Amino acid sequence: PATSIGVTGGLLFFGMAMIPILAGASNDSLDERGLSDGHHVWLEINRPARIYSLEQPDLGTDPPVYAAMRDRGGPGRSDTLTFGTFLGNDRPWLHVNLESATLSAPGSTFATAIRHQATQAGMAILGLADPSILATRFGKFQVADVLLVPDGSAKAGLDCLAFQLTGKNSVLHIEGLACESPDRHIDRAALSCMIDRIDLVSAQRERGAGAFFAKAEAGRRRECGRPGALRSALIPIVKPERRGRIVAFK
């Protein structure tokens, strides 16, 4: 009887201990429709647990559209946050992707990575300028002016900035697209602050992400504000002379 009680109690304890694990698994249930980028087969995560956040007053109070995928061949994960409506009249549009660095396509160029992000967001690139370097708390980014339109649209292109974290980062790749609204201009300084405000919600599912963000915390700049601050990083739009010559994208 004592042995029976001990075994029963052990199984009960084990079952209770598994509850949060199973709950987490239900949040990350995979959609078996595979999406291939030519190097990995991605599986969409249904109701993904949110690992990253970005609080920026200019992007509005509505939460971003949050999507995530798992690499079918390994533990890698790709998370995307999309704010606003492209060509919307009230807020800028931002699409940012954070992906396990080990999943990068070998030899992928800046232009190739930006084309992939545009395609993922349902956009087409009309022109892309040569990139310049932008400092952030996460390190140096390549940033370039880009003209975007919804894929298949005949409308004029919208002035945007494309960005990608540079260097051999062993934890995360960060890249995306940011587009101005009729009354808010996203210049490089504003984009740098916007990137700085990307934060980690939970590191439980991505090993190394906690250390990566902790290290970056030392570089957080006061002028960009901390999460929750109601300070705007964007300025009323004044059409600037575009930096660098935008060339047709091939």
Short mmCIF file of C-alpha atoms in Angstrom, two decimals:
data_model
loop_
_atom_site.label_atom_id
_atom_site.label_comp_id
_atom_site.label_asym_id
_atom_site.label_seq_id
_atom_site.Cartn_x
_atom_site.Cartn_y
_atom_site.Cartn_z
CA PRO A 1 0.00 0.00 0.00
CA ALA A 2 2.77 2.42 0.87
CA THR A 3 4.47 1.73 -2.46
CA SER A 4 1.17 2.11 -4.28
CA ILE A 5 0.51 5.45 -2.61
CA GLY A 6 4.02 6.61 -3.40
CA VAL A 7 3.69 5.71 -7.08
CA THR A 8 0.22 7.23 -7.32
CA GLY A 9 1.42 10.41 -5.63
CA GLY A 10 4.42 10.57 -7.92
CA LEU A 11 2.26 10.20 -11.02
CA LEU A 12 -0.12 12.87 -9.72
CA PHE A 13 2.77 15.25 -9.05
CA PHE A 14 4.22 14.54 -12.49
CA GLY A 15 0.86 15.18 -14.11
CA MET A 16 0.46 18.48 -12.29
CA ALA A 17 3.97 19.51 -13.22
CA MET A 18 3.20 18.84 -16.88
CA ILE A 19 0.18 21.17 -16.94
CA PRO A 20 2.13 24.40 -17.72
CA ILE A 21 4.23 22.56 -20.28
CA LEU A 22 1.17 21.24 -22.07
CA ALA A 23 -0.47 24.64 -21.84
CA GLY A 24 2.53 26.18 -23.49
CA ALA A 25 2.51 23.51 -26.17
CA SER A 26 -1.13 24.31 -27.00
CA ASN A 27 -0.14 27.94 -27.56
CA ASP A 28 2.53 26.84 -30.00
CA SER A 29 0.52 24.20 -31.86
CA LEU A 30 1.77 23.96 -35.41
CA ASP A 31 -0.18 24.33 -38.61
CA GLU A 32 1.09 21.56 -40.86
CA ARG A 33 0.92 23.74 -43.97
CA GLY A 34 4.60 24.12 -44.82
CA LEU A 35 5.94 27.44 -46.07
CA SER A 36 9.32 27.25 -47.78
CA ASP A 37 11.73 30.13 -48.28
CA GLY A 38 14.12 28.02 -50.35
CA HIS A 39 16.30 27.12 -47.35
CA HIS A 40 13.84 26.10 -44.61
CA VAL A 41 10.35 24.67 -44.39
CA TRP A 42 8.37 26.79 -41.95
CA LEU A 43 5.32 25.67 -40.02
CA GLU A 44 2.88 28.34 -38.86
CA ILE A 45 2.26 28.46 -35.11
CA ASN A 46 -1.39 28.74 -34.15
CA ARG A 47 -1.95 31.20 -31.28
CA PRO A 48 1.79 31.81 -30.73
CA ALA A 49 3.09 32.81 -27.33
CA ARG A 50 4.36 36.39 -27.66
CA ILE A 51 8.11 36.54 -27.12
CA TYR A 52 8.75 40.12 -28.27
CA SER A 53 6.98 43.46 -27.93
CA LEU A 54 7.37 47.04 -29.13
CA GLU A 55 5.67 50.00 -27.47
CA GLN A 56 5.75 53.14 -29.61
CA PRO A 57 3.11 55.90 -29.24
CA ASP A 58 3.24 56.82 -32.92
CA LEU A 59 2.18 53.30 -33.88
CA GLY A 60 -1.10 53.61 -31.99
CA THR A 61 -2.61 51.73 -29.09
CA ASP A 62 -3.86 48.72 -31.05
CA PRO A 63 -1.70 45.63 -30.54
CA PRO A 64 0.32 44.50 -33.54
CA VAL A 65 -0.61 41.55 -35.70
CA TYR A 66 1.68 38.89 -34.21
CA ALA A 67 2.70 35.87 -36.27
CA ALA A 68 5.27 33.16 -35.64
CA MET A 69 6.66 30.08 -37.40
CA ARG A 70 8.84 27.12 -36.46
CA ASP A 71 11.50 25.55 -38.63
CA ARG A 72 10.35 21.98 -39.32
CA GLY A 73 13.95 20.78 -39.31
CA GLY A 74 14.93 22.21 -35.92
CA PRO A 75 14.05 24.39 -32.93
CA GLY A 76 14.42 27.70 -34.74
CA ARG A 77 11.62 30.24 -34.62
CA SER A 78 10.67 33.36 -36.60
CA ASP A 79 8.43 36.06 -35.04
CA THR A 80 6.85 38.97 -36.91
CA LEU A 81 5.12 42.08 -35.55
CA THR A 82 3.11 44.25 -37.97
CA PHE A 83 1.70 47.61 -36.85
CA GLY A 84 -0.91 49.68 -38.66
CA THR A 85 -2.29 49.47 -42.18
CA PHE A 86 -0.12 50.02 -45.23
CA LEU A 87 -1.21 53.27 -46.94
CA GLY A 88 -3.36 54.00 -43.89
CA ASN A 89 -4.11 57.63 -43.13
CA ASP A 90 -3.58 57.77 -39.39
CA ARG A 91 -0.46 55.84 -38.38
CA PRO A 92 2.90 54.76 -39.82
CA TRP A 93 3.23 51.14 -40.89
CA LEU A 94 5.91 48.89 -39.37
CA HIS A 95 6.81 45.29 -40.14
CA VAL A 96 9.62 43.80 -38.04
CA ASN A 97 10.90 40.23 -38.00
CA LEU A 98 13.07 38.55 -35.34
CA GLU A 99 14.51 35.20 -36.32
CA SER A 100 16.95 32.69 -34.87
CA ALA A 101 20.31 33.66 -36.35
CA THR A 102 21.28 30.05 -37.04
CA LEU A 103 18.47 29.88 -39.60
CA SER A 104 19.84 32.51 -41.96
CA ALA A 105 20.31 31.57 -45.54
CA PRO A 106 24.04 31.32 -46.26
CA GLY A 107 25.31 34.22 -48.32
CA SER A 108 22.02 36.16 -48.03
CA THR A 109 22.50 39.80 -49.07
CA PHE A 110 20.76 42.86 -47.68
CA ALA A 111 18.66 43.20 -50.83
CA THR A 112 17.64 39.53 -50.73
CA ALA A 113 16.65 39.75 -47.06
CA ILE A 114 14.56 42.88 -47.67
CA ARG A 115 12.85 41.32 -50.66
CA HIS A 116 11.93 38.34 -48.46
CA GLN A 117 10.46 40.67 -45.80
CA ALA A 118 8.49 42.62 -48.41
CA THR A 119 7.08 39.41 -49.88
CA GLN A 120 6.17 38.14 -46.42
CA ALA A 121 4.24 41.37 -45.81
CA GLY A 122 2.47 41.20 -49.18
CA MET A 123 4.46 44.08 -50.67
CA ALA A 124 6.43 44.66 -53.84
CA ILE A 125 9.63 46.73 -54.05
CA LEU A 126 9.81 49.40 -56.76
CA GLY A 127 13.23 50.76 -55.84
CA LEU A 128 15.98 50.34 -53.27
CA ALA A 129 18.83 52.71 -52.41
CA ASP A 130 22.31 51.77 -51.24
CA PRO A 131 22.28 51.10 -47.48
CA SER A 132 23.99 53.19 -44.83
CA ILE A 133 24.84 52.32 -41.22
CA LEU A 134 22.56 53.16 -38.28
CA ALA A 135 23.52 52.72 -34.61
CA THR A 136 21.04 51.15 -32.16
CA ARG A 137 21.26 49.54 -28.73
CA PHE A 138 21.39 46.14 -30.43
CA GLY A 139 24.31 47.08 -32.65
CA LYS A 140 24.70 48.46 -36.14
CA PHE A 141 21.94 48.16 -38.73
CA GLN A 142 22.04 48.56 -42.48
CA VAL A 143 19.29 51.01 -43.47
CA ALA A 144 18.16 52.02 -46.96
CA ASP A 145 15.39 54.07 -48.55
CA VAL A 146 12.91 51.84 -50.35
CA LEU A 147 9.74 52.37 -52.41
CA LEU A 148 6.97 49.89 -51.57
CA VAL A 149 3.53 49.12 -52.98
CA PRO A 150 1.05 46.37 -52.15
CA ASP A 151 1.91 43.41 -54.38
CA GLY A 152 -0.05 43.66 -57.62
CA SER A 153 -1.08 47.28 -57.04
CA ALA A 154 -0.73 50.04 -59.62
CA LYS A 155 -0.58 52.77 -56.98
CA ALA A 156 2.44 55.01 -56.47
CA GLY A 157 5.11 53.76 -54.13
CA LEU A 158 5.25 54.76 -50.47
CA ASP A 159 8.49 56.12 -48.98
CA CYS A 160 9.84 53.59 -46.48
CA LEU A 161 13.02 52.50 -44.75
CA ALA A 162 14.36 48.95 -44.90
CA PHE A 163 16.60 47.78 -42.05
CA GLN A 164 18.67 44.75 -41.07
CA LEU A 165 20.98 44.03 -38.12
CA THR A 166 24.55 43.59 -39.31
CA GLY A 167 27.37 41.37 -38.08
CA LYS A 168 27.57 37.75 -37.04
CA ASN A 169 25.09 37.71 -34.21
CA SER A 170 24.78 34.22 -32.76
CA VAL A 171 21.30 34.77 -31.32
CA LEU A 172 18.93 36.86 -33.45
CA HIS A 173 18.52 38.46 -36.82
CA ILE A 174 16.35 41.58 -36.80
CA GLU A 175 15.10 43.11 -40.04
CA GLY A 176 12.05 44.84 -41.40
CA LEU A 177 10.32 47.75 -43.10
CA ALA A 178 9.01 51.06 -41.75
CA CYS A 179 6.77 53.40 -43.77
CA GLU A 180 5.64 56.93 -43.05
CA SER A 181 2.04 58.13 -42.76
CA PRO A 182 0.66 61.36 -44.27
CA ASP A 183 1.57 63.34 -41.15
CA ARG A 184 4.44 61.37 -39.60
CA HIS A 185 7.87 61.06 -41.16
CA ILE A 186 10.15 58.21 -40.14
CA ASP A 187 13.71 59.42 -40.50
CA ARG A 188 16.75 57.42 -39.46
CA ALA A 189 16.90 58.87 -35.95
CA ALA A 190 13.26 57.98 -35.35
CA LEU A 191 13.78 54.48 -36.76
CA SER A 192 16.78 53.96 -34.47
CA CYS A 193 14.63 54.80 -31.44
CA MET A 194 11.83 52.58 -32.70
CA ILE A 195 14.22 49.64 -32.99
CA ASP A 196 15.60 50.41 -29.52
CA ARG A 197 12.12 49.93 -28.07
CA ILE A 198 11.87 46.31 -29.16
CA ASP A 199 11.76 44.30 -25.94
CA LEU A 200 11.72 40.72 -24.75
CA VAL A 201 8.51 39.48 -23.12
CA SER A 202 9.65 35.93 -22.37
CA ALA A 203 12.95 34.12 -22.97
CA GLN A 204 11.69 30.69 -21.95
CA ARG A 205 11.33 29.43 -25.50
CA GLU A 206 14.40 31.03 -27.06
CA ARG A 207 17.65 30.24 -25.31
CA GLY A 208 20.18 33.03 -25.49
CA ALA A 209 17.60 35.74 -26.15
CA GLY A 210 17.62 36.79 -22.48
CA ALA A 211 21.38 37.37 -22.48
CA PHE A 212 21.16 39.16 -25.84
CA PHE A 213 18.57 41.65 -24.56
CA ALA A 214 20.28 42.05 -21.18
CA LYS A 215 23.49 43.03 -22.94
CA ALA A 216 21.61 45.47 -25.17
CA GLU A 217 19.94 47.10 -22.15
CA ALA A 218 23.18 48.89 -21.32
CA GLY A 219 22.94 50.71 -24.64
CA ARG A 220 19.36 51.95 -24.21
CA ARG A 221 19.27 55.71 -24.82
CA ARG A 222 17.33 58.11 -22.61
CA GLU A 223 16.11 60.17 -25.55
CA CYS A 224 14.29 57.16 -26.99
CA GLY A 225 12.26 56.56 -23.84
CA ARG A 226 11.62 53.34 -21.97
CA PRO A 227 8.73 50.92 -22.54
CA GLY A 228 5.45 52.56 -21.56
CA ALA A 229 6.75 56.10 -22.06
CA LEU A 230 4.34 58.33 -23.98
CA ARG A 231 7.10 60.11 -25.80
CA SER A 232 6.91 60.35 -29.59
CA ALA A 233 10.00 59.62 -31.65
CA LEU A 234 8.47 60.77 -34.93
CA ILE A 235 8.17 64.30 -36.27
CA PRO A 236 5.45 65.91 -38.43
CA ILE A 237 6.22 65.00 -41.99
CA VAL A 238 8.37 67.26 -44.10
CA LYS A 239 9.19 65.65 -47.41
CA PRO A 240 12.99 65.35 -47.30
CA GLU A 241 15.43 64.93 -50.12
CA ARG A 242 15.91 61.19 -50.27
CA ARG A 243 19.32 60.01 -49.13
CA GLY A 244 21.06 58.03 -51.81
CA ARG A 245 19.79 57.22 -55.28
CA ILE A 246 16.92 54.76 -55.30
CA VAL A 247 17.35 52.33 -58.16
CA ALA A 248 14.90 49.93 -59.71
CA PHE A 249 14.80 46.69 -57.79
CA LYS A 250 15.60 43.53 -59.72
#
